[in-house]
């Protein structure tokens, strides 16, 4: 009885299992039918058990059949996979029917047979379908062919890995990646979207040749000049790009000579894939004359990007099956082009330093860009069917796996995702990570460049007849002869009315004697470039007030060294109202007049807290490094240089009277009548701060140093925290002067609070930003 019951429960389990499969495939209607049938069958075991008792011979037969059923299930389940039922052969069906014959209920027998047959048919259909899908996939792989474009942009001279940034791949890694994806694709080319041959000593000291050599080594096919490609002048750019030995063609269809209207560069390059011709044409930013030195492009003009694109599409559509625009105009303009010229298949861009993770579809146009400095490399994939039709367009970006696993000097984990800008387009989870080694041949080229660089750094460019003072405690609080020379060089290069440079950018002094390229770079090691803005006189006055607000403290990297101006500072007056006299040239500063001011990209972006500059658009982005401007200024001198402290900045710890200002060649500026000292008060000594006050001011200075960790406007605005610390310190000092003293416990608690707040400000600045003051 027990064995007979076990057999029937086995049959019923199989029936239920088969029904589950049938109902899943059949949908909700089958699910309801299965529930009813299962209920009917589930009532049968008791009846069967009561009706019949097996003989010993029958029991043996049942055990044999049960074992046979298990044998049938196991191998087929393994073959077809978990959750699927095996197709039953005719013999299997007979065996199942033999087992079910022990049930004395006709309904059970009929149900079992019906279910097994249905499941068998379903399973066979599923198996056939799998084979069809597999066959279709294989056919698909053979049917479509892939053409891949690897693209780079905005390297700005970062040729080697981990150059100016720890995340830079460098061209040796790019070469390895190019070799890999060249093997994976049916057709493969490389293109560059500009701003590549200028920006660091690796490129600048060879005037771009090192970068051009690398583009040739990697086998680039096309290159569009960006605005900073013109930094060496048009003649030098043409010398580099018109070389017949270049593997690539320099293309830009909207740059023409002013006198003849003739195009300066070729418009396009042809790429044939799978019997189809793809045209790749170049577009350069129309505002290039304001983003390089105007003298470098004075003989050429840059036409409207969208109109130039429309013209190219009209001219090339009959010649090419598909069109790709290689641009250096910025992602926003790329999208406008895509909207205005929907015939374009792909736009590969640069200029705005935008990470476009997986491309961005604008209408039917795929728009891609690969961030900056070689931190990422871009790929555009074009899939064609066997008839040569473009059926799919995709894009992706690549970086190194190690960029997700870096650690800082304190062992804190760092991640490339932490430095992605807010302009990033797409899902950062889609960034493709690669683990590759540097190509040895390209690495050898870079090592050779470095050796040549060392030789170049030793080049003698001039001589100084005096020691040049760049000491930290000097350039950050007063005028020095070296600071004057640097500021004069920047003003002369830019052609601006005045120049202002942060004292913290000057890093060392130089002894009298020979001056080399390397010695100038030691003085100005940062990759700061010359930019110009147009601002009213009142903003210049505010900037000067910001410059001297912490005097007489020494460690103020934001102290401004100047050229084209003369300034008088009265330290007896409160911070924010210390500038009592200013002249520009031979005229008093006009608070309402607009002046052209040259400075570094760092300072004009709000570095050192100069937020007043960020309200105005940059009038000219020269791309010229500070160090290069100074080197050229030295070379232009006839004989040894002999800069002096000429009195352009007067800082007095005694009140300055009108007669004092007249002796300096200045007139009083912006002082309130109630605050003006009486005649004769100029001899009155300024009260010196106590040691406690100096200590407290030093704490405020630490907060200021932390603030200088940023070179972006939004980051510089954290000075509010510094201001809070200073306000509290000033309040405490005033209380002490008035004879008010807090209890020792309160004083200790206040000191701890100040230290904590200052540490917080310093920590936030150091952690979030990495800048060069």
mmCIF file of C-alpha atoms in Angstrom, residues 150-510:
data_model
loop_
_atom_site.group_PDB
_atom_site.id
_atom_site.type_symbol
_atom_site.label_atom_id
_atom_site.label_comp_id
_atom_site.label_asym_id
_atom_site.label_seq_id
_atom_site.Cartn_x
_atom_site.Cartn_y
_atom_site.Cartn_z
ATOM 1 C CA UNK A 150 38.608 56.533 -31.786
ATOM 2 C CA UNK A 151 38.675 60.221 -30.901
ATOM 3 C CA UNK A 152 40.630 62.525 -28.582
ATOM 4 C CA UNK A 153 40.339 66.227 -27.746
ATOM 5 C CA UNK A 154 41.716 68.976 -25.517
ATOM 6 C CA UNK A 155 44.923 67.261 -24.397
ATOM 7 C CA UNK A 156 46.444 70.740 -23.974
ATOM 8 C CA UNK A 157 49.950 69.345 -24.179
ATOM 9 C CA UNK A 158 49.506 66.536 -21.629
ATOM 10 C CA UNK A 159 51.484 64.012 -23.667
ATOM 11 C CA UNK A 160 52.654 61.766 -20.809
ATOM 12 C CA UNK A 161 50.631 59.752 -18.322
ATOM 13 C CA UNK A 162 49.871 61.476 -15.035
ATOM 14 C CA UNK A 163 51.264 64.793 -16.219
ATOM 15 C CA UNK A 164 49.334 67.730 -14.810
ATOM 16 C CA UNK A 165 46.659 65.355 -13.452
ATOM 17 C CA UNK A 166 46.903 61.891 -11.909
ATOM 18 C CA UNK A 167 44.112 60.762 -14.205
ATOM 19 C CA UNK A 168 45.830 61.581 -17.532
ATOM 20 C CA UNK A 169 46.249 58.487 -19.713
ATOM 21 C CA UNK A 170 49.046 59.855 -21.863
ATOM 22 C CA UNK A 171 49.679 58.881 -25.474
ATOM 23 C CA UNK A 172 51.518 55.661 -24.605
ATOM 24 C CA UNK A 173 48.302 54.270 -23.111
ATOM 25 C CA UNK A 174 46.267 55.660 -26.003
ATOM 26 C CA UNK A 175 48.478 53.733 -28.446
ATOM 27 C CA UNK A 176 47.842 50.448 -26.622
ATOM 28 C CA UNK A 177 44.095 51.079 -26.602
ATOM 29 C CA UNK A 178 44.157 51.990 -30.284
ATOM 30 C CA UNK A 179 45.889 48.715 -31.149
ATOM 31 C CA UNK A 180 43.269 46.775 -29.190
ATOM 32 C CA UNK A 181 40.220 48.385 -30.776
ATOM 33 C CA UNK A 182 41.771 48.315 -34.232
ATOM 34 C CA UNK A 183 41.760 44.519 -33.921
ATOM 35 C CA UNK A 184 38.165 44.413 -32.684
ATOM 36 C CA UNK A 185 36.728 46.579 -35.462
ATOM 37 C CA UNK A 186 36.343 45.754 -39.145
ATOM 38 C CA UNK A 187 37.406 49.310 -39.998
ATOM 39 C CA UNK A 188 39.205 51.722 -37.660
ATOM 40 C CA UNK A 189 40.542 55.295 -37.710
ATOM 41 C CA UNK A 190 41.664 57.905 -35.162
ATOM 42 C CA UNK A 191 40.769 61.605 -35.161
ATOM 43 C CA UNK A 192 41.597 64.538 -32.871
ATOM 44 C CA UNK A 193 39.262 67.450 -32.140
ATOM 45 C CA UNK A 194 41.885 70.069 -31.321
ATOM 46 C CA UNK A 195 43.690 71.951 -28.529
ATOM 47 C CA UNK A 196 46.361 69.267 -28.446
ATOM 48 C CA UNK A 197 49.720 70.753 -29.483
ATOM 49 C CA UNK A 198 50.018 73.543 -26.879
ATOM 50 C CA UNK A 199 49.800 73.885 -23.111
ATOM 51 C CA UNK A 200 52.771 72.331 -21.254
ATOM 52 C CA UNK A 201 56.538 72.328 -21.453
ATOM 53 C CA UNK A 202 56.306 68.962 -23.239
ATOM 54 C CA UNK A 203 54.748 70.729 -26.216
ATOM 55 C CA UNK A 204 55.562 74.407 -25.859
ATOM 56 C CA UNK A 205 59.346 74.072 -25.872
ATOM 57 C CA UNK A 206 59.159 72.284 -29.231
ATOM 58 C CA UNK A 207 56.451 74.698 -30.438
ATOM 59 C CA UNK A 208 54.070 71.801 -30.969
ATOM 60 C CA UNK A 209 56.338 69.395 -32.838
ATOM 61 C CA UNK A 210 56.357 66.754 -30.096
ATOM 62 C CA UNK A 211 52.569 66.485 -30.227
ATOM 63 C CA UNK A 212 52.536 66.289 -34.031
ATOM 64 C CA UNK A 213 55.107 63.485 -33.896
ATOM 65 C CA UNK A 214 52.827 61.509 -31.593
ATOM 66 C CA UNK A 215 49.769 61.992 -33.805
ATOM 67 C CA UNK A 216 51.829 60.536 -36.639
ATOM 68 C CA UNK A 217 53.143 57.670 -34.533
ATOM 69 C CA UNK A 218 49.603 56.633 -33.587
ATOM 70 C CA UNK A 219 48.407 56.960 -37.172
ATOM 71 C CA UNK A 220 45.718 59.632 -36.799
ATOM 72 C CA UNK A 221 43.681 60.280 -39.944
ATOM 73 C CA UNK A 222 42.181 63.718 -39.262
ATOM 74 C CA UNK A 223 42.860 66.696 -36.988
ATOM 75 C CA UNK A 224 40.818 69.886 -36.591
ATOM 76 C CA UNK A 225 42.741 72.892 -35.214
ATOM 77 C CA UNK A 226 41.383 74.296 -31.968
ATOM 78 C CA UNK A 227 41.799 77.875 -30.838
ATOM 79 C CA UNK A 228 45.040 77.115 -28.978
ATOM 80 C CA UNK A 229 46.633 75.518 -32.026
ATOM 81 C CA UNK A 230 47.125 79.130 -33.173
ATOM 82 C CA UNK A 231 49.116 80.078 -30.049
ATOM 83 C CA UNK A 232 52.420 79.650 -31.877
ATOM 84 C CA UNK A 233 51.175 81.818 -34.738
ATOM 85 C CA UNK A 234 49.596 80.846 -38.043
ATOM 86 C CA UNK A 235 52.900 80.370 -39.853
ATOM 87 C CA UNK A 236 54.135 77.841 -37.292
ATOM 88 C CA UNK A 237 50.820 75.963 -37.357
ATOM 89 C CA UNK A 238 50.940 75.680 -41.138
ATOM 90 C CA UNK A 239 54.557 74.570 -40.976
ATOM 91 C CA UNK A 240 53.576 71.728 -38.631
ATOM 92 C CA UNK A 241 50.387 70.636 -40.376
ATOM 93 C CA UNK A 242 51.359 70.965 -44.037
ATOM 94 C CA UNK A 243 54.115 68.396 -43.716
ATOM 95 C CA UNK A 244 53.591 65.760 -46.433
ATOM 96 C CA UNK A 245 54.894 63.052 -44.086
ATOM 97 C CA UNK A 246 51.967 63.508 -41.716
ATOM 98 C CA UNK A 247 49.620 60.529 -41.530
ATOM 99 C CA UNK A 248 46.715 62.874 -40.897
ATOM 100 C CA UNK A 249 45.066 65.743 -42.718
ATOM 101 C CA UNK A 250 44.365 69.017 -40.909
ATOM 102 C CA UNK A 251 40.779 69.998 -41.726
ATOM 103 C CA UNK A 252 38.690 73.092 -41.034
ATOM 104 C CA UNK A 253 36.106 74.443 -43.435
ATOM 105 C CA UNK A 254 35.366 77.790 -41.766
ATOM 106 C CA UNK A 255 38.825 79.405 -41.604
ATOM 107 C CA UNK A 256 39.748 81.670 -44.508
ATOM 108 C CA UNK A 257 42.169 84.438 -45.429
ATOM 109 C CA UNK A 258 40.707 87.916 -45.074
ATOM 110 C CA UNK A 259 42.223 89.287 -48.265
ATOM 111 C CA UNK A 260 41.389 86.456 -50.686
ATOM 112 C CA UNK A 261 38.619 84.455 -49.004
ATOM 113 C CA UNK A 262 40.611 81.300 -49.722
ATOM 114 C CA UNK A 263 40.402 78.527 -47.164
ATOM 115 C CA UNK A 264 43.434 78.141 -44.927
ATOM 116 C CA UNK A 265 43.029 74.370 -44.443
ATOM 117 C CA UNK A 266 41.529 71.464 -46.327
ATOM 118 C CA UNK A 267 37.821 71.088 -45.650
ATOM 119 C CA UNK A 268 37.430 67.330 -45.352
ATOM 120 C CA UNK A 269 38.977 63.875 -45.474
ATOM 121 C CA UNK A 270 37.507 60.745 -47.084
ATOM 122 C CA UNK A 271 37.064 57.380 -45.338
ATOM 123 C CA UNK A 272 35.814 54.397 -47.308
ATOM 124 C CA UNK A 273 34.212 51.504 -45.429
ATOM 125 C CA UNK A 274 32.413 48.451 -46.860
ATOM 126 C CA UNK A 275 32.083 50.079 -50.262
ATOM 127 C CA UNK A 276 30.587 53.282 -48.809
ATOM 128 C CA UNK A 277 32.315 56.669 -48.587
ATOM 129 C CA UNK A 278 32.191 58.675 -45.358
ATOM 130 C CA UNK A 279 33.113 62.365 -45.455
ATOM 131 C CA UNK A 280 34.695 63.894 -42.326
ATOM 132 C CA UNK A 281 34.902 67.702 -42.351
ATOM 133 C CA UNK A 282 36.257 70.152 -39.760
ATOM 134 C CA UNK A 283 34.767 73.196 -37.988
ATOM 135 C CA UNK A 284 36.746 75.558 -35.706
ATOM 136 C CA UNK A 285 35.253 77.930 -33.108
ATOM 137 C CA UNK A 286 34.239 81.285 -34.558
ATOM 138 C CA UNK A 287 35.392 83.092 -31.400
ATOM 139 C CA UNK A 288 39.011 81.911 -31.801
ATOM 140 C CA UNK A 289 40.311 85.516 -32.172
ATOM 141 C CA UNK A 290 39.237 86.132 -28.557
ATOM 142 C CA UNK A 291 40.571 82.842 -27.229
ATOM 143 C CA UNK A 292 44.095 83.070 -28.614
ATOM 144 C CA UNK A 293 46.339 86.087 -29.035
ATOM 145 C CA UNK A 294 44.673 88.337 -31.636
ATOM 146 C CA UNK A 295 47.998 88.950 -33.405
ATOM 147 C CA UNK A 296 48.245 85.238 -34.201
ATOM 148 C CA UNK A 297 45.084 85.296 -36.309
ATOM 149 C CA UNK A 298 44.991 88.885 -37.559
ATOM 150 C CA UNK A 299 45.154 87.828 -41.240
ATOM 151 C CA UNK A 300 42.377 85.223 -41.130
ATOM 152 C CA UNK A 301 38.702 85.074 -40.165
ATOM 153 C CA UNK A 302 36.497 82.374 -38.708
ATOM 154 C CA UNK A 303 33.000 82.101 -40.161
ATOM 155 C CA UNK A 304 29.789 81.053 -38.435
ATOM 156 C CA UNK A 305 29.919 77.392 -37.385
ATOM 157 C CA UNK A 306 26.330 76.480 -38.294
ATOM 158 C CA UNK A 307 26.382 78.212 -41.675
ATOM 159 C CA UNK A 308 29.710 76.600 -42.516
ATOM 160 C CA UNK A 309 28.288 73.190 -41.602
ATOM 161 C CA UNK A 310 25.231 73.695 -43.793
ATOM 162 C CA UNK A 311 27.508 74.633 -46.670
ATOM 163 C CA UNK A 312 29.647 71.527 -46.217
ATOM 164 C CA UNK A 313 26.632 69.214 -46.062
ATOM 165 C CA UNK A 314 25.232 70.755 -49.227
ATOM 166 C CA UNK A 315 28.533 70.361 -51.065
ATOM 167 C CA UNK A 316 29.459 66.889 -49.832
ATOM 168 C CA UNK A 317 26.118 65.055 -49.717
ATOM 169 C CA UNK A 318 26.311 63.884 -53.321
ATOM 170 C CA UNK A 319 29.888 62.712 -52.902
ATOM 171 C CA UNK A 320 29.511 60.833 -49.615
ATOM 172 C CA UNK A 321 26.983 58.362 -48.229
ATOM 173 C CA UNK A 322 27.488 59.564 -44.664
ATOM 174 C CA UNK A 323 28.882 62.718 -43.055
ATOM 175 C CA UNK A 324 30.803 63.265 -39.812
ATOM 176 C CA UNK A 325 31.623 66.739 -38.422
ATOM 177 C CA UNK A 326 34.901 66.956 -36.471
ATOM 178 C CA UNK A 327 34.513 70.159 -34.460
ATOM 179 C CA UNK A 328 36.222 72.365 -31.924
ATOM 180 C CA UNK A 329 33.278 74.569 -30.985
ATOM 181 C CA UNK A 330 31.924 73.193 -27.670
ATOM 182 C CA UNK A 331 29.149 70.757 -26.830
ATOM 183 C CA UNK A 332 26.328 73.319 -26.745
ATOM 184 C CA UNK A 333 27.134 74.567 -30.234
ATOM 185 C CA UNK A 334 27.546 70.945 -31.395
ATOM 186 C CA UNK A 335 23.946 70.335 -30.339
ATOM 187 C CA UNK A 336 22.775 73.478 -32.131
ATOM 188 C CA UNK A 337 24.541 72.269 -35.265
ATOM 189 C CA UNK A 338 22.830 68.884 -34.951
ATOM 190 C CA UNK A 339 19.439 70.570 -34.667
ATOM 191 C CA UNK A 340 20.078 72.889 -37.592
ATOM 192 C CA UNK A 341 21.667 70.276 -39.877
ATOM 193 C CA UNK A 342 19.871 66.958 -39.258
ATOM 194 C CA UNK A 343 21.562 65.328 -42.262
ATOM 195 C CA UNK A 344 24.698 64.818 -40.156
ATOM 196 C CA UNK A 345 25.261 61.296 -38.898
ATOM 197 C CA UNK A 346 27.845 62.078 -36.201
ATOM 198 C CA UNK A 347 29.477 65.083 -34.535
ATOM 199 C CA UNK A 348 32.775 64.500 -32.701
ATOM 200 C CA UNK A 349 33.635 67.581 -30.672
ATOM 201 C CA UNK A 350 36.000 69.403 -28.366
ATOM 202 C CA UNK A 351 36.608 72.836 -26.793
ATOM 203 C CA UNK A 352 34.106 72.721 -23.905
ATOM 204 C CA UNK A 353 35.868 69.853 -22.082
ATOM 205 C CA UNK A 354 32.560 67.995 -21.755
ATOM 206 C CA UNK A 355 32.485 64.304 -20.784
ATOM 207 C CA UNK A 356 29.765 62.761 -22.978
ATOM 208 C CA UNK A 357 29.771 59.249 -21.554
ATOM 209 C CA UNK A 358 27.794 57.293 -24.166
ATOM 210 C CA UNK A 359 27.139 59.901 -26.780
ATOM 211 C CA UNK A 360 24.055 62.101 -26.941
ATOM 212 C CA UNK A 361 21.431 61.704 -29.652
ATOM 213 C CA UNK A 362 20.160 65.037 -30.975
ATOM 214 C CA UNK A 363 17.497 64.073 -33.470
ATOM 215 C CA UNK A 364 19.195 61.491 -35.658
ATOM 216 C CA UNK A 365 22.698 62.835 -34.999
ATOM 217 C CA UNK A 366 25.062 61.195 -32.505
ATOM 218 C CA UNK A 367 27.123 63.815 -30.613
ATOM 219 C CA UNK A 368 30.264 62.754 -28.727
ATOM 220 C CA UNK A 369 33.137 64.361 -26.798
ATOM 221 C CA UNK A 370 35.832 62.872 -24.539
ATOM 222 C CA UNK A 371 36.361 65.343 -21.672
ATOM 223 C CA UNK A 372 39.902 66.762 -21.332
ATOM 224 C CA UNK A 373 43.662 66.160 -20.934
ATOM 225 C CA UNK A 374 43.418 62.521 -22.016
ATOM 226 C CA UNK A 375 41.525 61.488 -18.887
ATOM 227 C CA UNK A 376 39.142 59.685 -21.230
ATOM 228 C CA UNK A 377 39.241 58.428 -24.802
ATOM 229 C CA UNK A 378 36.148 58.334 -27.012
ATOM 230 C CA UNK A 379 34.846 55.656 -29.373
ATOM 231 C CA UNK A 380 32.125 56.026 -32.007
ATOM 232 C CA UNK A 381 30.853 52.767 -33.532
ATOM 233 C CA UNK A 382 29.068 52.675 -36.893
ATOM 234 C CA UNK A 383 27.403 49.337 -37.709
ATOM 235 C CA UNK A 384 26.605 48.525 -41.344
ATOM 236 C CA UNK A 385 24.519 45.662 -42.721
ATOM 237 C CA UNK A 386 25.646 43.398 -45.558
ATOM 238 C CA UNK A 387 24.141 45.784 -48.093
ATOM 239 C CA UNK A 388 26.227 48.684 -46.786
ATOM 240 C CA UNK A 389 23.410 50.435 -44.929
ATOM 241 C CA UNK A 390 24.215 52.235 -41.673
ATOM 242 C CA UNK A 391 21.861 50.585 -39.170
ATOM 243 C CA UNK A 392 23.260 51.595 -35.786
ATOM 244 C CA UNK A 393 25.337 54.393 -34.202
ATOM 245 C CA UNK A 394 26.742 54.165 -30.672
ATOM 246 C CA UNK A 395 29.431 55.857 -28.593
ATOM 247 C CA UNK A 396 31.383 55.112 -25.431
ATOM 248 C CA UNK A 397 34.226 56.528 -23.366
ATOM 249 C CA UNK A 398 37.221 54.696 -21.940
ATOM 250 C CA UNK A 399 39.514 55.355 -19.012
ATOM 251 C CA UNK A 400 41.931 53.256 -16.993
ATOM 252 C CA UNK A 401 40.689 50.926 -14.269
ATOM 253 C CA UNK A 402 43.335 52.326 -11.938
ATOM 254 C CA UNK A 403 41.664 55.753 -12.105
ATOM 255 C CA UNK A 404 38.939 54.302 -9.888
ATOM 256 C CA UNK A 405 41.434 52.987 -7.333
ATOM 257 C CA UNK A 406 43.856 55.836 -6.632
ATOM 258 C CA UNK A 407 44.878 56.969 -3.168
ATOM 259 C CA UNK A 408 46.171 60.339 -2.058
ATOM 260 C CA UNK A 409 49.278 60.924 0.056
ATOM 261 C CA UNK A 410 47.305 60.156 3.225
ATOM 262 C CA UNK A 411 45.981 56.866 1.864
ATOM 263 C CA UNK A 412 42.487 58.210 1.253
ATOM 264 C CA UNK A 413 40.676 56.616 -1.678
ATOM 265 C CA UNK A 414 40.281 58.801 -4.750
ATOM 266 C CA UNK A 415 38.120 58.252 -7.782
ATOM 267 C CA UNK A 416 37.984 59.854 -11.224
ATOM 268 C CA UNK A 417 34.224 60.184 -10.730
ATOM 269 C CA UNK A 418 34.920 62.700 -7.955
ATOM 270 C CA UNK A 419 36.455 65.159 -10.401
ATOM 271 C CA UNK A 420 33.897 64.874 -13.199
ATOM 272 C CA UNK A 421 32.362 68.301 -13.933
ATOM 273 C CA UNK A 422 28.685 69.114 -13.556
ATOM 274 C CA UNK A 423 28.460 69.370 -17.341
ATOM 275 C CA UNK A 424 28.913 65.583 -17.664
ATOM 276 C CA UNK A 425 26.379 64.026 -20.046
ATOM 277 C CA UNK A 426 25.189 60.452 -19.484
ATOM 278 C CA UNK A 427 25.427 57.720 -16.871
ATOM 279 C CA UNK A 428 28.862 57.447 -15.275
ATOM 280 C CA UNK A 429 28.240 53.734 -14.674
ATOM 281 C CA UNK A 430 28.651 53.306 -18.430
ATOM 282 C CA UNK A 431 32.273 54.496 -18.447
ATOM 283 C CA UNK A 432 34.332 51.654 -19.864
ATOM 284 C CA UNK A 433 37.319 50.620 -17.761
ATOM 285 C CA UNK A 434 40.469 49.201 -19.309
ATOM 286 C CA UNK A 435 43.628 47.733 -17.815
ATOM 287 C CA UNK A 436 46.458 48.212 -20.300
ATOM 288 C CA UNK A 437 50.174 48.912 -20.227
ATOM 289 C CA UNK A 438 51.920 51.796 -21.942
ATOM 290 C CA UNK A 439 53.130 51.093 -25.456
ATOM 291 C CA UNK A 440 56.940 50.734 -25.158
ATOM 292 C CA UNK A 441 57.758 52.541 -28.396
ATOM 293 C CA UNK A 442 55.611 55.559 -27.575
ATOM 294 C CA UNK A 443 56.956 55.543 -24.009
ATOM 295 C CA UNK A 444 60.474 55.668 -25.458
ATOM 296 C CA UNK A 445 59.470 58.691 -27.538
ATOM 297 C CA UNK A 446 58.145 60.454 -24.458
ATOM 298 C CA UNK A 447 61.356 59.690 -22.554
ATOM 299 C CA UNK A 448 63.313 61.174 -25.434
ATOM 300 C CA UNK A 449 61.144 64.279 -25.319
ATOM 301 C CA UNK A 450 61.934 64.618 -21.622
ATOM 302 C CA UNK A 451 65.663 64.372 -22.245
ATOM 303 C CA UNK A 452 65.365 67.024 -24.931
ATOM 304 C CA UNK A 453 63.252 69.069 -22.559
ATOM 305 C CA UNK A 454 65.994 69.013 -19.947
ATOM 306 C CA UNK A 455 68.400 70.308 -22.587
ATOM 307 C CA UNK A 456 65.942 73.011 -23.545
ATOM 308 C CA UNK A 457 65.491 74.074 -19.935
ATOM 309 C CA UNK A 458 69.217 74.846 -19.763
ATOM 310 C CA UNK A 459 68.993 77.248 -22.712
ATOM 311 C CA UNK A 460 70.330 80.697 -21.763
ATOM 312 C CA UNK A 461 67.806 83.377 -22.710
ATOM 313 C CA UNK A 462 69.291 86.468 -21.052
ATOM 314 C CA UNK A 463 71.021 87.960 -18.064
ATOM 315 C CA UNK A 464 70.150 89.941 -14.957
ATOM 316 C CA UNK A 465 72.512 92.507 -13.494
ATOM 317 C CA UNK A 466 70.763 92.344 -10.107
ATOM 318 C CA UNK A 467 69.356 89.725 -7.797
ATOM 319 C CA UNK A 468 65.668 89.164 -8.476
ATOM 320 C CA UNK A 469 63.575 89.019 -5.295
ATOM 321 C CA UNK A 470 60.851 86.385 -5.347
ATOM 322 C CA UNK A 471 61.012 85.480 -1.671
ATOM 323 C CA UNK A 472 57.735 84.207 -0.260
ATOM 324 C CA UNK A 473 57.546 86.750 2.576
ATOM 325 C CA UNK A 474 58.228 89.563 0.105
ATOM 326 C CA UNK A 475 56.023 88.943 -2.959
ATOM 327 C CA UNK A 476 53.035 88.228 -0.719
ATOM 328 C CA UNK A 477 53.041 91.563 1.074
ATOM 329 C CA UNK A 478 54.950 94.211 -0.891
ATOM 330 C CA UNK A 479 56.377 95.275 -4.227
ATOM 331 C CA UNK A 480 59.571 93.532 -5.423
ATOM 332 C CA UNK A 481 61.753 93.960 -8.493
ATOM 333 C CA UNK A 482 61.039 90.430 -9.798
ATOM 334 C CA UNK A 483 57.289 90.840 -9.305
ATOM 335 C CA UNK A 484 57.414 94.146 -11.173
ATOM 336 C CA UNK A 485 59.248 92.524 -14.072
ATOM 337 C CA UNK A 486 56.721 89.677 -14.321
ATOM 338 C CA UNK A 487 53.730 92.040 -14.141
ATOM 339 C CA UNK A 488 55.274 94.282 -16.810
ATOM 340 C CA UNK A 489 55.817 91.261 -19.079
ATOM 341 C CA UNK A 490 52.182 90.216 -18.745
ATOM 342 C CA UNK A 491 50.872 93.716 -19.458
ATOM 343 C CA UNK A 492 53.130 94.146 -22.481
ATOM 344 C CA UNK A 493 52.125 90.758 -23.895
ATOM 345 C CA UNK A 494 48.400 91.391 -23.440
ATOM 346 C CA UNK A 495 48.312 95.042 -24.460
ATOM 347 C CA UNK A 496 45.988 95.740 -21.518
ATOM 348 C CA UNK A 497 45.800 99.000 -19.549
ATOM 349 C CA UNK A 498 46.972 97.282 -16.387
ATOM 350 C CA UNK A 499 47.990 93.834 -15.192
ATOM 351 C CA UNK A 500 47.546 92.229 -11.791
ATOM 352 C CA UNK A 501 49.148 88.953 -10.713
ATOM 353 C CA UNK A 502 48.815 87.107 -7.422
ATOM 354 C CA UNK A 503 52.066 87.157 -5.460
ATOM 355 C CA UNK A 504 51.635 83.500 -4.645
ATOM 356 C CA UNK A 505 52.278 82.561 -8.278
ATOM 357 C CA UNK A 506 55.919 83.661 -7.902
ATOM 358 C CA UNK A 507 57.749 80.774 -6.247
ATOM 359 C CA UNK A 508 61.426 81.642 -5.905
ATOM 360 C CA UNK A 509 64.172 84.259 -6.240
ATOM 361 C CA UNK A 510 66.926 84.325 -8.889
#
